[in-house]
Amino acid sequence: MKGAGIDSSQARISADRVGKWFGEVIAVNNCTLNVGTGVVGLLGANGAGKSTLFKMLAGLIEPSHGTVRVFGRRLRQDVGWYRRVGFCPESDALPDWMTGREFLTLMLRLMGFDKAETNRRVDYWLERFELTDAAGRRLGGYSKGMRQKIKLAQAMAHDPDVIFLDEPLNGMDPVSRKQSIDLVRELGQQGRTVLVSSHILPEVESMTSEIILIDRGRVLAEGAVAEIRDKIPEHPTTVALVSSAPRALAGFLIGRDHVVGVQVDQENRVVVSTDHAVAFYRALPGWLLGNGLVVDEIVTLDDSLEAVFQYLTER
Amino acid sequence: MAAENTVAPAGNDVHPMGSLAAAGWLAWFSVREMARRRRLVSLVAINLLPVLVVAAIRIWFPQAGVTAQMLLASLSHDVFMPFLIPVVALAVGVPAIGEQVDDGTIVFTWTRPIHRRAIYLGRLLAAQVVSTLVLCLSLVLCFVVMVTEGPQVLTWDFLRLYLQTFVIIGLGAFTYAALFATMGTFFRKPVLPAILFAFGWENLVSSIPARVQELSLRFHLQNLVTRPESAPQDLPGLLGALLSTAFEREPVPKLQSIGVLVAVMLLSTVLGIWLLRQKEIAK
């Protein structure tokens, strides 16, 4: 099962025509999405509606219309299913009077773990997030990065199958950021569903290629970045080919299937615009071999998440 | 993050945690939270007022004829019931649930496999227990000052009144805290409405004669206090005023007052649970 854009019968998280109004403001408008296993990024600019959608998916906000289900259940009603769900909020609010150890202990006891198992898990996750030395300190004295780590720890400590992470890397130093990204990827590889909300594209790109893109309260696209990129016809994908005979290669490529533009740039690279990158990549080796052409390097210039995001949101 | 993940998957147990167990855990942690708050120091300081009154009478008016029993009844009737209980319950009860919703920290308990009624009951119970403990600490200190007068103070009637006062203060703290917790859950800025209720409505209504005064909680709490037969007339100023105003109300059956207080507590709690179930997280 892949992450985003799957059939609803396979989905662990599903939203069906979900909308949310706050007075006259539409925060989320008629969103439908399905998420399977693995890491999926929920992307959108600030104010796009992703936090509202995120909270609806996690059962913290009731939709104005439509239904949201996790494991086919409505979490607000079937609260027992929170045993299989972890949630890391974006908000920095923590019970500042508690120590890190007390906080994790309460969170695990409320999950139903006994004392011995709770202690074992608390020790493990404090160590995993390098918070063991700070375990006895009050959360009010934690740095921003430490607060972020303890929030992540409480979301993961009970081994949930579905994990919601809302802007999880805020305030972390580069080392912790890298470790957290590795951890998220590891959880995805274990077959868990990790839905990560962020407005920082490189962060999401480093965790996953599966995304749900939201703008102005609507889901613009969902699926793999490359697939989504191919579905943007008004912005052909641009590929640079490095060759020892750039002009011959450029001449050959003009008029080929899925090639909508060819030019040689200042670095003597052949820059090809294609309306179907996947088909172009599939056909290219055959064209080269059949015509004695050599390409030393292929660089895709604008299929990055940032480009996809820009094209879809027209920003 | 050096350790390997050796933690077993959670399995398929998706039954919610028992509400009583969950409420118990939350109450235990919440009591510790409330006990560490700075505002508790202020509350304890305010609650030294009756101790100071007892000490003042014992030091400066030892021959005024004020018995320990009379003093206890007066303090209970005119200091604890109309002032200290509402103040403490307001300060502890109003933020008990509403504050966590406002600052967003309730999200951590909302995403646990427990019903919202358990969350509400756990927090409310903590607020009620903390309010009662603060008030009872004051009462214990009063007792200590009273018994310095000598062993003759420790009569059966005095001890019975003392225990009775404990129970009434507890009942008052539980009722007011339940009401204020509901207000804290309902209002976005609950402190002003709570103050208006405690010192506006309660003052006004409990002063109106006839049955209208029965619409205040204060009346029913004061109705439960056992009154001495007469108040001394030879105390000056504030102390005299305090003791002479204690015995003016038309009583109703005590069972009726207990019933009203318990009913208000239960209805407030049910309403508060319902309100919390409708709440959504803003942050």
Coordinates of C-alpha atoms in Angstrom, one line a residue:
Chain A
M1 CA 0.0 0.0 0.0
K2 CA 1.4 3.4 -0.8
G3 CA 0.8 6.6 1.1
A4 CA -1.3 9.3 -0.5
G5 CA -3.9 9.1 -3.2
I6 CA -5.0 5.5 -2.7
D7 CA -8.4 3.9 -2.8
S8 CA -10.5 4.6 0.2
S9 CA -10.9 0.9 1.0
Q10 CA -7.2 0.6 1.6
A11 CA -6.9 3.9 3.6
R12 CA -6.0 4.1 7.3
I13 CA -6.9 7.8 7.3
S14 CA -9.7 9.0 5.1
A15 CA -11.6 12.2 4.7
D16 CA -14.7 12.4 2.6
R17 CA -15.8 15.9 1.4
V18 CA -14.8 17.4 4.6
G19 CA -15.3 21.1 5.3
K20 CA -14.9 23.4 8.2
W21 CA -16.2 26.9 8.7
F22 CA -15.3 29.3 11.5
G23 CA -18.1 31.7 11.3
E24 CA -18.0 33.0 7.8
V25 CA -14.4 31.9 7.2
I26 CA -13.9 28.7 5.3
A27 CA -10.8 27.0 6.6
V28 CA -11.2 23.7 4.8
N29 CA -13.4 23.3 1.8
N30 CA -14.7 19.9 0.5
C31 CA -11.5 18.0 1.0
T32 CA -11.4 14.3 0.1
L33 CA -8.2 12.3 0.7
N34 CA -7.0 8.8 1.6
V35 CA -3.8 7.9 3.2
G36 CA -2.3 4.4 3.4
T37 CA 1.0 3.3 5.0
G38 CA 4.3 5.1 4.9
V39 CA 5.2 8.7 5.4
V40 CA 3.0 11.3 3.7
G41 CA 3.5 15.0 3.8
L42 CA 0.6 17.4 4.2
L43 CA 1.9 20.5 2.5
G44 CA 0.5 24.0 2.4
A45 CA 1.5 27.6 3.0
N46 CA 0.6 29.2 6.3
G47 CA -3.1 29.7 6.5
A48 CA -3.8 27.1 3.7
G49 CA -6.0 25.1 6.1
K50 CA -3.6 22.2 6.8
S51 CA -3.7 22.6 10.6
T52 CA -7.5 22.6 10.6
L53 CA -7.5 19.6 8.3
F54 CA -4.9 18.0 10.5
K55 CA -6.9 18.5 13.7
M56 CA -10.1 17.2 12.0
L57 CA -8.2 14.1 10.9
A58 CA -7.0 13.6 14.5
G59 CA -10.5 14.0 15.9
L60 CA -9.8 17.3 17.7
I61 CA -12.2 19.3 15.6
E62 CA -15.6 18.2 14.3
P63 CA -16.0 18.9 10.6
S64 CA -18.8 21.3 9.6
H65 CA -19.7 18.7 6.9
G66 CA -18.3 15.5 5.6
T67 CA -16.7 12.6 7.5
V68 CA -13.2 11.8 8.8
R69 CA -12.2 8.3 9.7
V70 CA -9.1 6.7 11.0
F71 CA -9.1 2.9 10.7
G72 CA -12.7 3.4 9.5
R73 CA -13.6 4.9 12.9
R74 CA -14.5 8.4 14.0
L75 CA -12.0 9.0 16.8
R76 CA -14.1 11.6 18.6
Q77 CA -16.7 8.8 19.2
D78 CA -14.5 5.7 19.4
V79 CA -11.8 7.1 21.7
G80 CA -10.4 3.6 22.4
W81 CA -8.8 3.8 18.9
Y82 CA -6.5 6.5 20.2
R83 CA -4.4 3.6 21.5
R84 CA -3.3 3.2 17.9
V85 CA -2.9 6.9 17.1
G86 CA -0.1 9.3 18.1
F87 CA -0.5 13.1 17.8
C88 CA 2.2 15.8 18.0
P89 CA 0.6 19.2 18.0
E90 CA 2.1 22.3 16.4
S91 CA 1.4 24.4 19.4
D92 CA 4.3 24.8 21.8
A93 CA 2.0 24.5 24.8
L94 CA 3.1 21.9 27.3
P95 CA 2.2 21.4 31.0
D96 CA 5.3 23.4 32.1
W97 CA 5.0 22.4 35.8
M98 CA 5.7 18.8 34.9
T99 CA 9.1 17.2 34.5
G100 CA 9.8 15.5 31.2
R101 CA 9.7 12.1 33.0
E102 CA 6.4 12.9 34.7
F103 CA 4.9 14.0 31.4
L104 CA 5.8 10.9 29.5
T105 CA 4.7 8.7 32.5
L106 CA 1.2 10.3 32.6
M107 CA 0.8 10.0 28.8
L108 CA 1.7 6.3 28.9
R109 CA -0.4 5.5 32.1
L110 CA -3.4 7.1 30.3
M111 CA -2.7 4.8 27.4
G112 CA -3.3 1.9 29.8
F113 CA 0.3 0.7 30.3
D114 CA 1.2 -0.7 33.8
K115 CA 4.0 0.8 35.9
A116 CA 6.8 -1.4 34.8
E117 CA 6.0 -1.1 31.1
T118 CA 5.5 2.6 31.4
N119 CA 8.9 3.1 33.1
R120 CA 10.6 1.0 30.4
R121 CA 9.1 3.0 27.6
V122 CA 9.8 6.3 29.3
D123 CA 13.5 5.4 29.7
Y124 CA 13.7 4.2 26.1
W125 CA 12.1 7.3 24.6
L126 CA 14.0 9.7 26.8
E127 CA 17.2 8.1 25.7
R128 CA 16.1 7.9 22.1
F129 CA 15.5 11.7 22.0
E130 CA 18.6 12.3 24.2
L131 CA 16.5 13.8 27.0
T132 CA 17.7 11.5 29.8
D133 CA 19.8 14.1 31.5
A134 CA 16.9 16.6 31.4
A135 CA 14.2 14.0 32.5
G136 CA 14.0 15.5 36.0
R137 CA 13.7 19.1 34.9
R138 CA 10.4 20.9 34.5
L139 CA 9.2 21.3 30.9
G140 CA 9.0 25.0 31.5
G141 CA 12.8 25.1 31.5
Y142 CA 13.2 23.1 28.3
S143 CA 14.5 24.8 25.1
K144 CA 12.3 25.0 22.0
G145 CA 14.1 22.0 20.5
M146 CA 13.7 19.9 23.7
R147 CA 10.0 20.7 23.9
Q148 CA 9.6 19.6 20.3
K149 CA 11.4 16.3 21.2
I150 CA 9.2 15.6 24.2
K151 CA 6.1 16.2 22.1
L152 CA 7.4 13.7 19.5
A153 CA 8.2 11.2 22.2
Q154 CA 4.7 11.3 23.7
A155 CA 3.3 10.8 20.2
M156 CA 5.5 7.7 19.5
A157 CA 6.0 6.1 23.0
H158 CA 2.9 3.8 22.8
D159 CA 3.9 2.5 19.3
P160 CA 0.9 3.8 17.4
D161 CA 0.1 2.6 13.9
V162 CA -1.0 6.1 12.8
I163 CA 1.0 9.1 13.8
F164 CA 0.1 12.8 13.1
L165 CA 3.0 15.2 13.3
D166 CA 2.1 18.8 12.9
E167 CA 5.2 20.9 12.1
P168 CA 7.4 18.4 14.0
L169 CA 10.8 19.9 13.4
N170 CA 10.1 23.5 14.5
G171 CA 12.9 24.9 16.6
M172 CA 15.2 21.8 16.4
D173 CA 18.9 22.2 15.8
P174 CA 20.3 20.6 12.6
V175 CA 21.5 17.4 14.4
S176 CA 18.2 16.7 16.1
R177 CA 16.4 17.6 12.9
K178 CA 18.4 15.0 11.0
Q179 CA 17.8 12.4 13.7
S180 CA 14.0 13.1 13.8
I181 CA 13.8 12.9 10.0
D182 CA 15.6 9.5 10.1
L183 CA 13.2 8.3 12.8
V184 CA 10.1 9.4 10.8
R185 CA 11.5 7.5 7.8
E186 CA 12.2 4.5 9.9
L187 CA 8.6 4.5 11.2
G188 CA 7.3 4.7 7.6
Q189 CA 9.5 1.8 6.6
Q190 CA 8.1 -0.2 9.5
G191 CA 4.6 0.0 7.9
R192 CA 3.2 2.8 10.1
T193 CA 1.3 5.7 8.7
V194 CA 3.0 9.0 9.4
L195 CA 1.2 12.1 8.3
V196 CA 3.6 15.1 8.5
S197 CA 2.3 18.6 8.2
S198 CA 4.7 21.3 7.2
H199 CA 5.2 24.4 5.2
I200 CA 8.9 23.9 4.9
L201 CA 9.2 21.9 1.6
P202 CA 12.8 20.6 2.0
E203 CA 11.8 19.1 5.4
V204 CA 9.0 17.1 3.8
E205 CA 11.1 16.3 0.8
S206 CA 13.7 14.7 3.1
M207 CA 11.1 12.5 4.7
T208 CA 9.0 11.4 1.8
S209 CA 8.0 11.8 -1.8
E210 CA 4.3 11.2 -1.1
I211 CA 2.4 14.3 -0.5
I212 CA -1.0 15.9 -0.1
L213 CA -0.9 19.5 -1.3
I214 CA -3.5 21.9 0.2
D215 CA -4.1 25.5 -0.6
R216 CA -6.9 27.9 0.4
G217 CA -8.7 25.0 2.1
R218 CA -8.7 22.7 -0.8
V219 CA -6.7 19.6 -1.6
L220 CA -4.9 20.5 -4.9
A221 CA -3.1 17.2 -5.4
E222 CA -2.1 14.0 -3.7
G223 CA 0.3 11.2 -4.6
A224 CA 4.0 10.9 -5.4
V225 CA 5.7 14.2 -6.3
A226 CA 6.9 13.0 -9.7
E227 CA 3.4 11.8 -10.6
I228 CA 1.8 15.0 -9.5
R229 CA 4.5 16.9 -11.5
D230 CA 3.5 15.1 -14.6
K231 CA -0.1 16.2 -14.2
I232 CA 0.7 19.9 -14.5
P233 CA 0.5 20.4 -18.3
E234 CA 0.9 24.2 -18.3
H235 CA 4.4 23.8 -16.8
P236 CA 6.3 21.1 -18.7
T237 CA 9.1 19.3 -16.8
T238 CA 12.6 20.7 -17.7
V239 CA 15.4 18.2 -18.0
A240 CA 19.1 19.1 -18.7
L241 CA 21.2 16.5 -20.7
V242 CA 24.9 16.8 -20.5
S243 CA 26.5 15.6 -23.7
S244 CA 29.7 15.9 -25.7
A245 CA 27.7 16.7 -28.8
P246 CA 24.9 19.0 -27.5
R247 CA 23.8 20.5 -30.8
A248 CA 23.4 17.1 -32.5
L249 CA 21.5 15.8 -29.5
A250 CA 19.3 19.0 -29.5
G251 CA 18.6 18.6 -33.2
F252 CA 17.6 15.0 -32.8
L253 CA 15.2 15.6 -29.9
I254 CA 13.2 18.4 -31.6
G255 CA 9.8 17.0 -32.5
R256 CA 10.1 13.7 -30.6
D257 CA 7.1 12.4 -28.6
H258 CA 6.5 14.4 -25.3
V259 CA 9.2 16.9 -26.2
V260 CA 7.7 20.3 -26.3
G261 CA 10.9 22.4 -26.3
V262 CA 14.6 22.1 -26.8
Q263 CA 17.4 24.6 -26.3
V264 CA 21.2 24.6 -25.5
D265 CA 22.0 26.7 -22.4
Q266 CA 25.2 28.6 -21.6
E267 CA 26.8 25.6 -20.0
N268 CA 26.3 23.7 -23.3
R269 CA 23.6 21.5 -21.7
V270 CA 20.7 20.4 -23.8
V271 CA 17.6 21.6 -21.9
V272 CA 14.5 19.7 -22.9
S273 CA 10.9 20.6 -21.9
T274 CA 8.6 17.5 -21.7
D275 CA 4.9 17.3 -21.0
H276 CA 5.3 13.7 -19.7
A277 CA 8.6 13.2 -17.9
V278 CA 8.0 9.5 -17.1
A279 CA 7.4 8.6 -20.8
F280 CA 10.3 10.8 -21.9
Y281 CA 12.7 9.0 -19.5
R282 CA 11.4 5.7 -20.7
A283 CA 11.9 6.5 -24.4
L284 CA 15.3 8.3 -24.0
P285 CA 17.6 5.3 -23.8
G286 CA 16.2 3.7 -26.9
W287 CA 16.5 7.0 -28.9
L288 CA 20.1 7.4 -27.8
L289 CA 21.2 3.8 -28.5
G290 CA 19.4 3.8 -31.9
N291 CA 21.1 6.9 -33.1
G292 CA 24.6 6.6 -31.6
L293 CA 24.1 9.6 -29.2
V294 CA 25.8 9.8 -25.8
V295 CA 24.5 11.5 -22.7
D296 CA 26.9 11.8 -19.7
E297 CA 24.4 13.1 -17.2
I298 CA 20.7 13.8 -16.8
V299 CA 19.5 16.5 -14.4
T300 CA 15.8 17.1 -13.8
L301 CA 15.6 20.9 -13.2
D302 CA 12.1 21.5 -11.8
D303 CA 10.4 18.3 -10.5
S304 CA 11.3 19.2 -7.0
L305 CA 8.6 19.6 -4.4
E306 CA 9.2 23.3 -4.4
A307 CA 8.6 23.5 -8.2
V308 CA 5.4 21.4 -7.9
F309 CA 4.2 23.5 -5.0
Q310 CA 4.9 26.7 -6.9
Y311 CA 3.2 25.6 -10.1
L312 CA 0.1 24.2 -8.3
T313 CA -0.4 27.2 -6.0
E314 CA 0.8 29.7 -8.6
R315 CA 2.9 31.5 -6.0
Chain B
M1 CA 19.1 8.8 19.5
A2 CA 21.4 5.8 19.9
A3 CA 19.0 3.1 21.1
E4 CA 17.4 0.5 18.8
N5 CA 13.6 0.4 18.8
T6 CA 12.8 -2.8 20.8
V7 CA 9.3 -1.8 21.7
A8 CA 6.6 -4.2 20.7
P9 CA 3.6 -3.0 18.7
A10 CA 0.6 -1.9 20.7
G11 CA -1.6 -4.7 19.4
N12 CA -5.3 -4.4 18.7
D13 CA -6.7 -3.5 22.1
V14 CA -8.8 -0.5 21.3
H15 CA -11.0 -0.4 24.3
P16 CA -11.1 2.9 26.1
M17 CA -9.5 3.1 29.5
G18 CA -12.0 2.8 32.4
S19 CA -13.3 6.3 33.2
L20 CA -12.7 5.9 36.9
A21 CA -9.2 4.8 36.5
A22 CA -8.4 7.5 34.0
A23 CA -10.1 10.2 36.1
G24 CA -8.1 8.9 39.1
W25 CA -4.8 9.2 37.2
L26 CA -5.6 12.7 36.0
A27 CA -6.8 13.8 39.4
W28 CA -3.5 12.6 41.0
F29 CA -1.4 14.5 38.5
S30 CA -3.7 17.5 38.5
V31 CA -3.5 17.8 42.3
R32 CA 0.2 17.9 42.1
E33 CA 0.0 20.5 39.3
M34 CA -2.4 22.8 41.3
A35 CA -0.3 22.4 44.4
R36 CA 2.7 23.7 42.6
R37 CA 1.0 26.8 41.3
R38 CA 2.1 30.2 42.7
R39 CA -1.5 31.3 43.2
L40 CA -1.9 28.6 45.9
V41 CA 0.5 30.6 48.1
S42 CA -1.8 33.6 47.9
L43 CA -4.8 31.5 48.6
V44 CA -3.1 30.0 51.7
A45 CA -2.2 33.5 52.8
I46 CA -5.8 34.7 52.5
N47 CA -6.9 31.7 54.4
L48 CA -4.9 32.8 57.4
L49 CA -7.5 35.5 58.0
P50 CA -9.7 33.4 60.3
V51 CA -6.5 32.2 62.2
L52 CA -5.6 35.9 62.8
V53 CA -9.2 36.6 64.0
V54 CA -9.0 33.7 66.5
A55 CA -5.5 34.8 67.6
A56 CA -6.7 38.5 68.0
I57 CA -9.6 37.5 70.2
R58 CA -7.6 35.2 72.3
I59 CA -4.8 37.7 72.8
W60 CA -6.7 41.0 73.2
F61 CA -10.1 39.9 74.4
P62 CA -9.6 36.8 76.6
Q63 CA -12.3 37.9 79.0
A64 CA -15.0 38.9 76.3
G65 CA -16.9 35.7 76.9
V66 CA -16.4 34.4 73.4
T67 CA -16.3 30.6 73.6
A68 CA -14.4 28.5 71.1
Q69 CA -17.6 27.0 70.0
M70 CA -19.2 30.5 69.4
L71 CA -16.1 31.6 67.6
L72 CA -15.9 28.6 65.3
A73 CA -19.6 29.0 64.4
S74 CA -19.2 32.7 63.6
L75 CA -16.0 32.2 61.5
S76 CA -17.7 29.4 59.7
H77 CA -20.9 31.4 59.1
D78 CA -19.4 34.8 58.2
V79 CA -15.9 34.2 56.9
F80 CA -15.7 30.7 55.4
M81 CA -19.1 30.4 53.9
P82 CA -19.6 33.8 52.3
F83 CA -15.9 34.7 51.5
L84 CA -13.2 32.1 51.8
I85 CA -15.0 29.1 50.1
P86 CA -16.0 31.1 47.0
V87 CA -12.6 32.8 46.7
V88 CA -10.7 29.5 46.9
A89 CA -13.1 27.6 44.7
L90 CA -13.1 30.4 42.2
A91 CA -9.3 30.6 42.0
V92 CA -8.9 26.8 41.7
G93 CA -12.1 25.8 39.9
V94 CA -12.3 28.3 37.1
P95 CA -9.0 27.4 35.4
A96 CA -9.3 23.7 36.2
I97 CA -10.6 22.7 32.8
G98 CA -11.0 25.9 30.8
E99 CA -7.4 27.0 31.0
Q100 CA -6.2 23.7 29.5
V101 CA -8.6 24.1 26.6
D102 CA -7.5 27.7 26.1
D103 CA -3.7 27.1 26.2
G104 CA -4.0 23.9 24.1
T105 CA -2.4 21.5 26.6
I106 CA -5.6 19.5 26.8
V107 CA -4.7 18.1 23.4
F108 CA -2.4 15.6 25.1
T109 CA -5.3 14.1 27.1
W110 CA -7.8 14.3 24.3
T111 CA -5.6 12.1 22.2
R112 CA -5.5 9.3 24.8
P113 CA -8.0 6.4 24.8
I114 CA -10.1 8.0 27.5
H115 CA -13.6 9.6 27.5
R116 CA -13.9 13.3 27.9
R117 CA -16.1 12.8 31.0
A118 CA -13.1 11.1 32.6
I119 CA -10.9 14.1 31.8
Y120 CA -13.5 16.5 33.2
L121 CA -14.1 14.4 36.3
G122 CA -10.3 14.0 37.0
R123 CA -9.6 17.7 36.7
L124 CA -12.7 18.7 38.7
L125 CA -12.0 16.2 41.5
A126 CA -8.4 17.7 41.7
A127 CA -9.8 21.2 42.0
Q128 CA -12.3 20.1 44.6
V129 CA -9.7 18.3 46.7
V130 CA -7.2 21.2 46.5
S131 CA -9.9 23.8 47.4
T132 CA -11.0 21.6 50.4
L133 CA -7.4 21.1 51.6
V134 CA -6.6 24.8 51.5
L135 CA -9.7 25.6 53.5
C136 CA -9.2 22.8 55.9
L137 CA -5.6 23.9 56.5
S138 CA -7.0 27.2 57.8
L139 CA -9.5 25.4 59.9
V140 CA -6.8 23.2 61.4
L141 CA -4.7 26.2 62.3
C142 CA -7.8 27.9 63.9
F143 CA -8.2 24.7 66.0
V144 CA -4.6 24.9 67.1
V145 CA -4.9 28.5 68.2
M146 CA -8.2 27.7 70.0
V147 CA -6.9 24.8 72.0
T148 CA -4.0 26.9 73.3
E149 CA -6.6 28.4 75.7
G150 CA -6.7 25.1 77.6
P151 CA -8.1 21.6 77.7
Q152 CA -11.6 23.0 78.8
V153 CA -12.1 24.0 75.1
L154 CA -12.2 20.3 74.0
T155 CA -15.8 19.6 74.9
W156 CA -17.9 17.1 73.0
D157 CA -20.1 19.9 71.5
F158 CA -17.1 21.8 70.3
L159 CA -15.5 18.7 68.7
R160 CA -18.8 17.8 67.0
L161 CA -19.2 21.4 65.7
Y162 CA -15.6 21.3 64.5
L163 CA -16.1 18.1 62.5
Q164 CA -19.4 19.3 61.2
T165 CA -17.7 22.5 60.0
F166 CA -15.1 20.4 58.1
V167 CA -17.8 18.5 56.3
I168 CA -19.8 21.7 55.5
I169 CA -16.7 23.4 54.2
G170 CA -15.9 20.4 52.1
L171 CA -19.4 20.3 50.7
G172 CA -19.2 24.0 50.0
A173 CA -15.8 23.7 48.3
F174 CA -17.0 20.8 46.2
T175 CA -20.2 22.6 45.1
Y176 CA -18.6 26.0 44.3
A177 CA -15.7 24.4 42.5
A178 CA -18.1 22.3 40.4
L179 CA -20.0 25.5 39.5
F180 CA -16.9 27.5 38.8
A181 CA -15.3 24.7 36.7
T182 CA -18.4 24.7 34.5
M183 CA -18.2 28.5 34.1
G184 CA -14.5 28.1 33.2
T185 CA -15.5 25.6 30.5
F186 CA -18.4 27.7 29.2
F187 CA -17.0 31.3 29.1
R188 CA -14.1 32.3 27.1
K189 CA -13.1 34.8 29.8
P190 CA -14.7 33.2 32.8
V191 CA -13.1 35.2 35.7
L192 CA -15.4 38.2 35.6
P193 CA -18.6 36.2 35.4
A194 CA -17.4 34.0 38.3
I195 CA -16.6 37.1 40.4
L196 CA -19.9 38.6 39.6
F197 CA -21.6 35.4 40.7
A198 CA -19.6 34.9 43.9
F199 CA -19.7 38.5 45.1
G200 CA -22.6 40.0 43.2
W201 CA -25.4 37.4 42.9
E202 CA -24.5 35.6 46.1
N203 CA -24.3 38.8 48.2
L204 CA -27.4 40.3 46.8
V205 CA -29.7 37.3 46.8
S206 CA -28.7 35.9 50.1
S207 CA -29.5 39.3 51.7
I208 CA -33.0 39.4 50.4
P209 CA -35.4 38.2 53.0
A210 CA -38.0 35.5 52.6
R211 CA -37.5 32.6 50.1
V212 CA -35.5 34.6 47.6
Q213 CA -32.4 34.1 49.6
E214 CA -32.8 30.3 49.1
L215 CA -31.6 30.9 45.5
S216 CA -28.1 31.5 46.7
L217 CA -25.6 28.8 47.6
R218 CA -24.3 30.9 50.5
F219 CA -27.7 30.8 52.2
H220 CA -27.7 27.0 52.1
L221 CA -24.2 26.7 53.4
Q222 CA -24.9 29.1 56.2
N223 CA -28.1 27.3 57.0
L224 CA -26.0 24.2 57.7
V225 CA -23.9 25.9 60.4
T226 CA -24.9 25.1 63.9
R227 CA -25.5 28.4 65.7
P228 CA -24.7 29.2 69.2
E229 CA -27.6 30.5 71.3
S230 CA -26.4 34.1 71.6
A231 CA -23.6 36.3 70.4
P232 CA -21.5 38.4 72.8
Q233 CA -22.2 42.1 72.8
D234 CA -19.1 43.6 74.3
L235 CA -16.6 43.2 71.4
P236 CA -15.6 46.3 69.6
G237 CA -15.5 47.2 65.9
L238 CA -15.1 44.6 63.2
L239 CA -15.0 41.6 65.6
G240 CA -18.2 42.6 67.1
A241 CA -19.9 43.2 63.8
L242 CA -18.6 39.8 62.6
L243 CA -20.1 37.9 65.5
S244 CA -23.4 39.9 65.7
T245 CA -24.4 39.4 62.1
A246 CA -24.1 35.7 62.2
F247 CA -27.6 34.8 63.6
E248 CA -30.2 36.6 61.5
R249 CA -31.5 34.1 58.9
E250 CA -34.7 32.2 58.8
P251 CA -33.6 28.5 58.6
V252 CA -34.9 25.9 56.3
P253 CA -34.5 22.1 56.9
K254 CA -30.9 21.1 56.7
L255 CA -31.7 18.2 54.5
Q256 CA -33.1 20.7 52.0
S257 CA -29.9 22.7 52.0
I258 CA -27.8 19.6 51.5
G259 CA -30.1 18.5 48.7
V260 CA -29.8 21.9 47.0
L261 CA -26.0 21.9 47.2
V262 CA -25.6 18.3 46.0
A263 CA -28.0 19.0 43.2
V264 CA -26.1 22.1 42.1
M265 CA -22.8 20.2 42.2
L266 CA -24.2 17.3 40.1
L267 CA -26.0 19.5 37.6
S268 CA -22.9 21.7 37.1
T269 CA -20.8 18.6 36.6
V270 CA -23.1 17.1 34.0
L271 CA -23.3 20.4 32.2
G272 CA -19.5 20.8 32.3
I273 CA -19.0 17.4 30.9
W274 CA -21.4 18.1 28.1
L275 CA -19.7 21.4 27.4
L276 CA -16.3 19.8 27.2
R277 CA -17.6 17.2 24.8
Q278 CA -18.6 20.0 22.4
K279 CA -15.3 21.8 22.7
E280 CA -12.8 21.9 19.9
I281 CA -9.1 22.7 20.2
A282 CA -8.3 26.1 18.9
K283 CA -4.5 26.0 19.1

